[in-house]
XYZ file of C-alpha atoms in Angstrom:
705
model
C -6.522 24.814 15.782
C -3.691 22.379 15.261
C -3.951 18.837 17.036
C -1.114 19.690 19.531
C -2.988 22.807 20.820
C -6.160 21.269 21.585
C -6.756 21.294 25.498
C -8.595 18.176 25.590
C -8.335 15.582 23.022
C -11.124 12.788 22.627
C -10.207 9.695 20.709
C -12.463 7.183 19.401
C -13.064 3.646 20.665
C -12.527 -0.030 19.945
C -11.915 -0.838 16.339
C -12.217 -4.604 16.669
C -15.295 -4.701 18.862
C -17.204 -2.125 16.505
C -16.250 -4.239 13.467
C -17.458 -7.253 14.911
C -20.799 -5.528 15.894
C -21.074 -4.846 12.007
C -21.451 -8.347 11.112
C -19.663 -8.102 7.879
C -20.245 -10.485 5.395
C -17.607 -12.967 4.476
C -17.132 -11.453 0.936
C -15.685 -8.239 2.796
C -12.832 -10.450 4.075
C -11.738 -11.786 0.857
C -10.161 -14.889 2.553
C -8.238 -12.715 5.019
C -10.813 -13.369 8.116
C -9.174 -11.372 11.054
C -7.128 -9.043 9.338
C -9.062 -5.845 10.013
C -6.413 -3.662 8.229
C -7.292 -5.422 4.982
C -10.922 -3.925 5.330
C -9.354 -0.719 4.185
C -8.875 -2.103 0.708
C -11.513 -4.679 0.653
C -14.476 -2.729 2.467
C -13.583 0.821 2.652
C -17.087 1.859 3.244
C -17.323 -0.228 6.339
C -14.295 1.442 7.936
C -15.679 4.835 7.127
C -18.752 4.020 8.637
C -16.699 2.682 11.694
C -15.068 6.036 11.871
C -18.070 8.322 11.519
C -19.923 6.058 14.315
C -17.502 7.750 16.709
C -17.320 11.094 15.272
C -21.339 11.264 15.321
C -20.998 11.192 19.131
C -18.538 13.656 19.602
C -14.985 12.338 19.226
C -12.597 14.918 18.052
C -9.954 12.385 16.576
C -10.021 8.891 15.001
C -7.228 6.407 14.871
C -6.608 4.911 11.505
C -7.565 1.041 11.002
C -3.764 0.288 10.724
C -3.137 -1.135 14.129
C -1.382 -4.344 12.719
C -0.422 -2.601 9.296
C 3.399 -3.206 9.460
C 5.317 -5.899 7.298
C 5.822 -8.112 10.283
C 2.066 -8.616 10.941
C 0.879 -8.343 7.523
C 2.990 -11.146 6.357
C 0.963 -13.548 8.302
C -1.747 -13.019 5.666
C 0.638 -12.584 2.767
C 0.232 -8.949 2.425
C 3.968 -7.812 3.510
C 4.001 -6.021 0.440
C 0.818 -4.134 0.761
C 2.097 -1.933 3.749
C 1.852 1.393 1.882
C -1.156 0.708 0.102
C -3.291 -0.372 3.175
C -1.988 2.577 5.309
C -2.558 5.206 2.668
C -5.995 3.682 2.319
C -6.812 3.787 5.981
C -5.636 7.415 6.264
C -8.118 8.101 3.210
C -10.895 6.274 4.794
C -10.387 8.376 7.906
C -10.238 11.550 6.130
C -13.535 10.575 4.251
C -15.203 10.028 7.353
C -14.393 13.424 8.689
C -15.090 15.053 5.540
C -16.015 18.738 5.659
C -16.427 18.625 9.409
C -13.998 18.881 12.677
C -11.666 16.225 13.440
C -8.074 15.022 13.681
C -6.627 11.784 12.209
C -4.234 9.776 14.379
C -2.024 7.075 12.793
C -2.303 3.824 14.831
C 0.853 1.766 14.907
C 0.505 -1.373 16.977
C 3.230 -3.569 18.803
C 3.262 -6.041 16.322
C 3.404 -9.793 17.238
C 7.061 -10.184 17.920
C 8.805 -8.634 21.056
C 12.377 -7.850 20.750
C 13.178 -8.328 24.579
C 11.966 -11.798 24.278
C 14.257 -12.400 21.336
C 11.379 -12.844 18.894
C 12.844 -10.218 16.456
C 15.898 -8.013 16.239
C 15.578 -4.172 16.936
C 16.921 -3.635 13.364
C 14.027 -5.542 11.712
C 11.530 -4.169 13.883
C 12.634 -0.698 13.300
C 12.550 -0.989 9.674
C 9.052 -2.337 9.722
C 7.776 0.420 12.205
C 9.599 3.028 10.126
C 8.150 1.603 6.681
C 4.635 1.844 8.275
C 5.178 5.316 9.864
C 6.241 6.865 6.565
C 3.270 5.742 4.801
C 1.001 7.242 7.385
C 2.660 10.565 7.372
C 2.903 10.850 3.740
C -0.790 10.165 3.638
C -1.393 13.032 5.896
C -1.885 12.032 9.429
C -2.273 14.725 12.068
C -0.257 12.632 14.801
C 1.047 9.008 15.030
C 0.353 6.770 18.359
C 2.580 3.777 19.298
C -0.066 1.999 21.325
C -0.391 -1.036 23.267
C 3.156 -1.195 23.973
C 4.118 -4.310 25.841
C 7.899 -4.257 25.675
C 9.985 -1.304 26.486
C 12.415 -2.269 23.961
C 9.913 -2.220 21.486
C 8.780 1.322 22.707
C 12.096 2.698 22.177
C 12.964 1.300 18.903
C 9.548 2.783 17.614
C 10.362 6.051 19.092
C 13.775 6.384 17.613
C 12.590 5.297 14.340
C 9.884 7.674 14.209
C 11.826 10.487 15.423
C 14.534 9.710 12.845
C 11.984 9.606 10.295
C 10.530 12.877 11.302
C 13.858 14.337 10.884
C 14.468 12.792 7.479
C 11.180 14.327 6.094
C 11.450 17.477 7.823
C 8.024 17.105 9.285
C 6.702 18.075 12.942
C 4.279 15.448 13.922
C 3.179 14.965 17.302
C 4.450 11.328 18.485
C 2.288 9.768 21.006
C 3.178 6.658 23.110
C 0.641 4.518 24.939
C 1.861 1.453 27.081
C -0.321 -1.465 28.452
C 0.161 -2.233 31.938
C -1.098 -5.805 33.176
C -2.886 -6.650 36.256
C 0.348 -7.441 37.741
C 1.256 -3.701 37.812
C 3.774 -3.841 35.273
C 4.164 -4.116 31.459
C 4.158 -7.791 29.938
C 7.869 -7.952 30.355
C 7.848 -6.737 33.920
C 8.369 -2.908 33.431
C 7.179 -0.532 36.063
C 5.338 2.537 34.713
C 7.931 4.610 36.377
C 10.743 2.764 34.608
C 9.026 3.409 31.311
C 8.661 7.141 31.909
C 12.236 7.488 32.915
C 13.380 5.449 29.722
C 10.928 7.759 27.484
C 11.163 11.126 29.244
C 14.433 12.414 27.300
C 12.626 11.737 23.686
C 10.414 14.476 21.954
C 7.188 12.638 22.596
C 4.041 14.462 22.745
C 2.280 12.441 25.222
C 2.773 9.265 27.192
C -0.260 7.209 28.660
C -1.735 3.744 28.981
C -4.429 1.779 26.933
C -5.889 -1.774 26.767
C -5.147 -4.478 29.299
C -7.680 -3.329 31.908
C -10.591 -1.009 32.633
C -10.145 2.526 33.867
C -10.522 1.270 37.646
C -7.075 -0.551 37.615
C -5.148 2.284 35.950
C -5.527 4.755 38.918
C -1.921 4.600 40.546
C -0.302 4.527 37.140
C -2.146 7.648 35.898
C -1.534 9.187 39.095
C 2.235 8.717 38.668
C 2.366 10.098 35.214
C 0.078 12.964 36.216
C 2.773 13.834 38.823
C 6.176 12.774 37.171
C 5.495 12.955 33.373
C 6.559 16.598 32.073
C 4.316 16.486 28.957
C 0.625 15.338 28.086
C -0.863 12.199 29.497
C -3.400 9.739 27.950
C -5.670 7.402 29.160
C -7.298 4.931 26.808
C -8.820 2.038 28.867
C -11.030 -1.044 28.015
C -14.589 -1.095 28.989
C -13.610 -3.270 32.127
C -11.882 -6.443 32.499
C -12.674 -8.790 29.529
C -14.939 -11.851 30.911
C -15.832 -14.921 28.859
C -19.454 -15.437 28.904
C -21.130 -18.341 26.896
C -17.814 -18.811 24.938
C -17.455 -15.042 24.086
C -15.573 -12.144 25.407
C -17.526 -9.626 26.746
C -16.519 -6.142 28.417
C -18.869 -5.199 31.446
C -18.220 -1.611 31.995
C -21.420 0.366 30.967
C -21.010 3.588 29.129
C -21.852 5.792 32.165
C -19.529 3.977 34.561
C -16.664 4.261 31.824
C -17.301 7.862 31.477
C -17.227 8.832 35.148
C -14.017 7.207 35.467
C -12.479 9.124 32.599
C -13.852 12.525 33.934
C -12.167 11.841 37.294
C -8.800 11.282 35.470
C -9.429 14.795 33.596
C -10.715 16.475 36.550
C -8.264 15.152 39.296
C -5.149 14.378 37.289
C -4.972 16.500 34.472
C -5.330 14.054 31.960
C -5.715 15.699 28.478
C -6.114 12.882 25.968
C -8.911 10.221 26.359
C -10.356 7.589 24.651
C -11.657 3.889 24.614
C -9.859 0.565 23.775
C -11.228 -2.963 23.675
C -15.075 -3.182 24.206
C -15.678 0.692 23.998
C -18.350 1.276 21.545
C -19.811 4.636 20.133
C -22.010 4.607 23.263
C -18.834 4.486 25.634
C -17.500 7.423 23.752
C -20.756 9.361 23.346
C -21.158 9.085 27.363
C -17.638 10.342 27.718
C -18.076 13.169 25.583
C -21.316 14.358 27.636
C -19.347 13.982 30.706
C -16.424 15.951 29.790
C -18.697 18.624 27.876
C -17.789 21.530 30.333
C -14.786 20.043 31.797
C -11.026 21.164 31.293
C -7.895 19.066 32.448
C -6.755 20.074 35.993
C -3.465 21.789 36.203
C -0.940 19.258 37.018
C 2.017 19.865 39.403
C 5.142 18.068 37.910
C 7.477 16.677 40.471
C 9.823 15.098 37.968
C 13.429 13.999 38.943
C 16.035 12.934 36.656
C 16.195 9.305 36.505
C 17.738 6.337 34.729
C 15.965 3.058 34.319
C 16.490 -0.559 33.737
C 13.959 -2.715 31.914
C 12.025 -3.026 35.276
C 12.583 -0.139 37.609
C 13.399 3.413 37.533
C 16.292 5.026 39.832
C 16.573 8.747 40.582
C 19.975 10.286 39.803
C 19.850 12.284 42.900
C 18.782 10.077 45.656
C 17.048 11.257 48.826
C 19.862 9.952 50.757
C 22.829 10.276 48.313
C 24.783 9.209 46.573
C 23.667 6.923 43.893
C 25.844 3.976 44.198
C 27.328 2.522 40.954
C 28.716 -0.901 41.215
C 32.278 -1.332 40.113
C 32.796 -4.947 40.247
C 31.625 -5.850 36.598
C 34.795 -4.044 35.280
C 37.555 -6.211 33.338
C 40.325 -3.711 34.078
C 39.225 -3.116 37.903
C 38.143 -6.573 39.009
C 40.441 -9.686 38.764
C 37.500 -12.018 39.365
C 35.447 -10.439 36.484
C 38.249 -10.329 34.210
C 39.052 -13.958 34.706
C 35.205 -15.009 34.295
C 35.584 -13.038 31.136
C 38.645 -14.625 29.678
C 37.099 -17.974 30.349
C 33.911 -16.923 28.426
C 31.859 -17.489 31.728
C 29.202 -14.919 31.020
C 26.921 -16.558 33.413
C 29.508 -15.956 36.187
C 30.108 -12.576 34.968
C 26.271 -11.695 35.175
C 26.327 -13.347 38.925
C 28.686 -10.442 39.596
C 26.075 -7.822 38.564
C 23.363 -9.594 40.441
C 25.506 -9.646 43.603
C 25.972 -6.082 43.394
C 22.368 -5.532 43.324
C 22.154 -7.485 46.579
C 24.822 -5.416 48.093
C 22.875 -2.052 47.641
C 24.119 -0.603 44.484
C 21.744 1.562 42.662
C 23.355 0.936 39.181
C 25.687 -1.422 37.614
C 29.175 -0.265 35.817
C 29.931 -2.740 32.994
C 33.255 -2.484 31.189
C 34.668 -5.195 29.097
C 37.511 -3.446 27.278
C 40.601 -5.877 27.766
C 43.453 -6.609 25.613
C 43.068 -9.710 23.106
C 39.237 -9.690 23.630
C 36.352 -8.458 21.368
C 34.824 -5.735 23.555
C 31.746 -5.086 21.426
C 31.088 -8.987 21.568
C 31.374 -9.061 25.166
C 29.595 -5.809 25.714
C 26.631 -6.674 23.580
C 26.554 -10.166 25.032
C 26.376 -9.033 28.932
C 24.741 -5.978 28.093
C 21.703 -8.243 26.759
C 22.093 -10.564 29.661
C 22.224 -7.682 32.175
C 19.173 -6.223 30.801
C 17.294 -9.348 31.046
C 18.192 -10.430 34.549
C 19.605 -7.058 36.614
C 17.298 -4.673 37.687
C 19.717 -2.198 38.225
C 20.128 0.433 35.335
C 23.307 -0.038 32.990
C 26.417 2.236 32.999
C 27.980 1.359 29.606
C 31.617 1.951 30.379
C 33.498 2.292 26.987
C 35.141 4.908 24.956
C 34.381 3.101 21.549
C 31.422 4.871 20.027
C 30.676 1.592 17.759
C 30.596 -0.534 20.951
C 28.533 1.971 22.893
C 25.882 2.284 20.400
C 25.775 -1.489 20.009
C 24.694 -1.733 23.602
C 22.217 1.164 23.703
C 20.368 -0.290 20.587
C 19.579 -3.476 22.591
C 19.181 -1.791 26.016
C 15.450 -1.054 27.164
C 15.771 1.363 29.722
C 17.858 4.795 30.432
C 21.498 3.760 30.851
C 24.474 5.981 31.152
C 27.590 6.352 29.005
C 30.671 6.222 30.864
C 32.562 8.356 29.630
C 33.336 11.442 27.430
C 36.083 13.891 27.955
C 38.133 16.678 25.670
C 41.389 14.530 25.116
C 41.156 14.588 21.535
C 39.531 18.219 21.239
C 36.156 16.889 21.330
C 35.707 14.729 18.363
C 34.898 11.551 20.155
C 32.939 13.490 22.609
C 30.908 14.775 19.714
C 30.131 11.038 18.623
C 29.200 9.808 21.852
C 26.995 12.815 22.841
C 25.142 12.367 19.415
C 24.432 8.717 20.611
C 23.252 9.886 23.877
C 20.721 12.244 22.249
C 19.600 9.367 20.105
C 19.053 6.936 22.498
C 18.081 9.109 25.430
C 21.207 8.242 27.636
C 22.923 10.138 30.337
C 26.623 10.764 30.176
C 29.515 10.731 32.477
C 31.932 13.606 31.731
C 35.613 13.203 32.960
C 37.490 16.516 33.347
C 40.184 15.551 30.837
C 41.300 18.261 28.163
C 43.707 18.203 25.539
C 46.550 18.772 28.161
C 45.364 15.804 30.255
C 43.807 15.148 33.374
C 42.838 18.267 35.221
C 44.410 18.285 38.626
C 43.488 21.597 40.402
C 40.003 22.577 41.192
C 40.056 25.549 38.780
C 41.080 23.278 35.836
C 38.717 21.050 36.574
C 35.706 23.374 36.775
C 36.997 24.970 33.306
C 37.216 21.668 31.841
C 33.552 20.744 32.945
C 32.382 24.056 31.579
C 33.910 23.589 28.196
C 32.443 20.010 27.911
C 28.959 21.452 29.105
C 29.026 24.063 26.487
C 29.695 21.406 23.781
C 27.401 18.909 25.102
C 24.399 21.052 25.824
C 25.009 23.943 23.105
C 26.197 21.824 20.172
C 24.848 18.283 20.600
C 21.506 18.964 22.274
C 21.903 17.195 25.560
C 20.346 18.778 28.716
C 22.443 19.667 31.884
C 20.453 17.094 33.666
C 21.831 14.676 31.123
C 25.489 15.160 32.263
C 27.207 13.597 35.469
C 30.698 15.257 35.763
C 33.413 13.331 37.222
C 36.243 15.573 38.453
C 38.615 12.662 38.799
C 39.931 11.408 41.933
C 43.762 10.630 42.471
C 45.489 8.672 45.048
C 46.770 10.171 48.210
C 48.343 6.905 49.067
C 51.461 7.070 46.809
C 53.638 9.591 48.557
C 53.975 11.683 45.571
C 54.293 15.237 46.443
C 52.190 16.416 43.482
C 49.028 14.504 44.465
C 49.145 15.602 48.308
C 46.347 18.070 47.670
C 44.379 15.770 45.167
C 41.791 14.865 47.307
C 41.271 18.247 48.607
C 41.055 19.690 44.982
C 38.669 16.955 43.770
C 36.293 17.715 46.507
C 36.558 21.662 46.010
C 35.714 20.857 42.167
C 32.554 18.884 42.893
C 31.328 21.716 45.126
C 32.184 24.330 42.505
C 30.670 22.209 39.535
C 27.302 21.850 41.374
C 27.437 25.574 42.200
C 28.561 26.908 38.782
C 26.733 24.571 36.340
C 23.044 24.492 37.483
C 21.355 21.244 36.836
C 24.057 19.073 36.180
C 25.077 15.987 38.558
C 28.250 14.988 39.786
C 30.223 11.420 40.017
C 33.444 10.090 41.197
C 35.484 6.937 41.009
C 35.997 6.651 44.792
C 38.273 3.931 45.299
C 40.841 5.813 43.037
C 41.801 8.186 46.177
C 43.314 4.968 47.996
C 45.348 3.209 45.480
C 48.562 1.824 46.566
C 47.452 1.266 50.226
C 46.806 -1.755 52.162
C 43.288 -3.350 51.646
C 42.278 -3.008 55.180
C 43.058 0.585 55.125
C 41.601 1.276 51.852
C 38.117 0.360 52.733
C 38.291 2.720 55.643
C 39.716 5.664 53.572
C 37.312 5.163 50.646
C 34.164 5.323 52.874
C 35.413 8.559 54.840
C 36.205 10.169 51.246
C 32.896 9.291 50.103
C 31.115 10.906 53.134
C 33.180 13.960 52.474
C 32.200 14.109 48.808
C 28.497 13.635 49.693
C 28.887 16.575 52.138
C 29.767 18.779 49.307
C 27.278 17.793 46.971
C 28.482 14.518 45.389
C 25.493 12.734 43.507
C 26.806 9.576 42.320
C 29.841 7.228 43.251
C 31.319 4.414 41.581
C 31.959 2.064 44.282
C 32.084 -1.569 45.492
C 28.919 -1.176 47.593
C 29.351 -4.022 49.788
C 32.656 -2.597 51.168
C 31.319 0.804 51.944
C 31.330 1.279 55.803
C 28.689 3.622 57.290
C 30.458 6.757 58.503
C 28.869 6.306 62.090
C 30.503 2.796 62.370
C 34.255 4.139 61.660
C 36.281 4.547 64.790
C 36.861 8.258 65.661
C 40.557 7.504 65.500
C 40.362 5.992 62.158
C 38.160 8.901 60.773
C 40.624 11.482 62.042
C 43.579 10.018 60.360
C 41.702 9.694 57.050
C 40.645 13.238 57.105
C 44.172 14.536 57.768
C 45.260 12.587 54.743
C 42.467 13.813 52.543
C 42.966 17.247 53.561
C 46.786 17.089 53.624
C 46.929 18.316 57.261
C 50.480 17.970 58.435
C 50.345 19.416 62.070
C 51.205 16.314 63.739
C 53.590 15.060 61.079
C 53.248 13.592 57.748
C 49.462 12.484 57.332
C 50.674 9.557 55.004
C 53.146 8.062 57.311
C 50.678 8.542 60.261
C 47.957 6.766 58.168
C 50.112 3.861 57.241
C 51.660 3.392 60.661
C 48.099 3.430 62.394
C 46.651 0.686 59.967
C 49.738 -1.547 60.047
C 48.755 -2.900 63.336
C 45.149 -3.352 62.421
C 43.852 -6.867 63.216
C 41.931 -8.871 60.342
C 38.183 -8.261 60.172
C 36.409 -10.547 62.359
C 39.141 -10.529 65.276
C 37.876 -7.430 66.945
C 37.687 -7.097 70.534
C 34.457 -8.595 72.094
C 33.823 -11.038 69.661
C 34.936 -14.317 71.613
C 31.439 -15.770 71.622
C 31.718 -16.987 75.135
C 30.096 -14.274 77.438
C 26.364 -13.140 77.169
C 27.535 -9.652 76.751
C 29.727 -10.420 73.876
C 26.975 -12.208 71.970
C 24.475 -9.405 72.671
C 27.041 -6.931 71.292
C 27.474 -9.048 68.126
C 23.731 -9.391 67.325
C 23.447 -5.764 67.794
C 26.614 -5.277 65.361
C 24.852 -7.738 62.901
C 21.724 -5.514 62.812
C 23.761 -2.368 62.198
C 25.920 -3.946 59.668
C 22.966 -5.581 57.728
C 24.808 -8.890 58.211
C 22.466 -12.069 58.284
C 25.336 -14.568 58.261
C 25.511 -16.832 61.210
C 22.692 -14.866 63.128
C 20.982 -18.019 63.735
C 23.640 -19.325 65.836
C 24.045 -16.285 67.940
C 20.299 -15.962 68.746
C 20.257 -19.812 69.668
C 23.006 -19.009 72.108
C 20.867 -16.154 73.670
C 17.658 -18.041 73.635
C 19.470 -20.414 76.193
C 19.688 -17.305 78.324
C 16.835 -15.108 77.707
C 13.223 -15.378 76.328
C 12.596 -14.582 72.819
C 10.480 -11.636 73.625
C 13.355 -10.050 75.734
C 15.835 -10.656 72.701
C 13.331 -8.654 70.362
C 12.515 -5.972 72.830
C 15.917 -5.479 74.418
C 18.469 -6.155 71.521
C 16.892 -6.176 68.079
C 14.450 -3.145 68.508
C 17.217 -1.071 70.237
C 19.440 -1.757 67.493
C 17.146 -0.767 64.655
C 16.308 2.477 66.694
C 20.146 3.163 66.506
C 19.804 2.653 62.749
C 16.923 4.832 62.690
C 19.005 7.763 64.430
C 21.950 7.433 62.004
C 19.854 7.650 59.197
C 18.111 10.607 60.558
C 21.379 12.412 61.201
C 22.540 11.400 57.562
C 25.463 9.115 59.050
C 23.892 5.954 57.345
C 22.761 5.685 53.850
C 19.518 4.292 52.695
C 20.887 1.170 51.331
C 22.512 0.130 54.473
C 19.262 0.898 56.447
C 17.415 -1.488 54.159
C 20.116 -4.156 54.761
C 19.721 -3.740 58.518
C 15.802 -3.916 58.041
C 16.280 -7.273 56.231
C 18.460 -8.677 58.963
C 16.132 -7.482 61.542
C 13.241 -9.174 59.715
C 15.138 -12.410 59.438
C 16.169 -12.615 63.068
C 12.494 -12.010 64.019
C 11.497 -14.713 61.580
C 13.845 -17.220 63.373
C 12.532 -16.195 66.753
C 8.988 -16.438 65.712
C 8.182 -20.024 66.964
C 9.698 -19.227 70.340
C 7.757 -15.936 70.322
C 4.359 -17.958 69.880
C 5.276 -20.457 72.340
C 5.841 -17.574 74.914
C 2.531 -16.287 74.120
C 0.822 -19.483 74.573
C 2.375 -19.890 77.910
C 1.093 -16.662 79.072
C -1.968 -17.155 77.796
């Protein structure tokens, strides 16, 4: 039976712990104490004995003694030129231990001692080192390769891409396993959640994803459960023998073999884990107990609930939000944002980064980044800001560039799963092919614009036909999946008075609906603000919000917007809505819809001067507090609450104003008239208000007591 066909794979235990217990003489190390990998050359019989100790208790696969056998780590011992010889010897030792018996050899590749996300090493240097080691292991005959104890998502992706490219070069199908390390903080060392790692790695042809090291099995429960439900392929669990403790100056692992085995059995029986083993502190006794516990056990059948997702270095974001759409912040764009462009022209990268961080606070789910501007070095700006966004912004990145070299430069250094914005058929598909190959290589999603060789598709029929042509190339020729594509059927302004564009919004909405129906699995996206170009700012905000609502109602999944300027549909005046809808659908029963729209908004007072905001009467203040809760706006709320405190007890303010306001928010959310990001902002404002009132609430309670 082949390695990949084994229903339950049982790996060995700890290499380092077992070597320490062997009490090897100083001569075995030949002056390179601590370099376990050198033992493959200096004391091969000891390494063979190590492997046999685990095989004898029932392990079905052993990992080579090569955890640190890459050029970067070996250089610390003056062994950087011995990479191939050490890895070849390690595989030979594992094969000798197996002999004529049954067992598999898994080539172990550790994280090294330098992490790219922390600037210790470039991705190019790391990739070359990992590829060199993987080549030696594969050519020596391993049955699988594992990238283990991964602490940095960028390091993981670099290793995965390097290995997959190597497999293709060697024309070898080798199962590639990945095992990340999650600290007691609940994240990888650099702050990556398990969901983010899974989302970033899911597009790649990986045999398994799991966890090892850092903690004992008891602290892995939630992470294993997530992978069990969301990771579509095999899951591995290789924990320590409990949390390490220092006793009398020595590190010990407290979990007894029976306890360790019991935890592992639960993971197999309950979560469908099909690869188990032991990391630090696990001796042959632990693996033997696990083998006995699993003797008649088969992995449970898993129910996968995976949803296509993007990720930053920190968190995952589903493309299809429970309450759509996915909001892509549009402000970090040199062509669309004057403020961002000015910061870029001043080389104020920190200021440009702040715009990304602001969009996160405003409720965006992802951040578009575009640095293409005449006279600027686009690639330099994109890689500089791409690295800064990766380090500081929790939102997944949308790489807004049509220059393949620039796109790849950012994808190389981006830890998460981003989006390439965009591809089209303008040149017959040549550039589309280059960008799709990059998306496939780096696991990215792609925004596809409905532009063909004749130009921008204007009618719904042309938009859908162009989308289908792009789909056939991206999926059929370049290996992307339907779920990797977000089709943007293009939004044109209905505010210019151009006769040829009067039906533009309606055609776009029809295209969104049909693309979702006729291309199963794909997502849709729109640059929403394009619909209102040419109109007054105060009118644009309302029209954009109504158009977004209409697009979501026909199936829109994602929208490039200024999240802070989207008005919840329920908060838009009915007369405003009606005029917006007439303009969007070109309804002219009562006269030209554009003329009526412009006339209506020409008399609109500036924001902040609406009726009922005089601040003098009790009713006006109450309404304003309610409005602040509904809008999720904390600014100045303390002043309003202080006015109310002169008229009402704190408990009355909470029960009669704040709670009813949040109840309205909940009702709007339940009807689909308020999107989740705005609900969260309202909840934050509610919490902030209650926090301000807390001292007065405490005083009221003590008075009544």
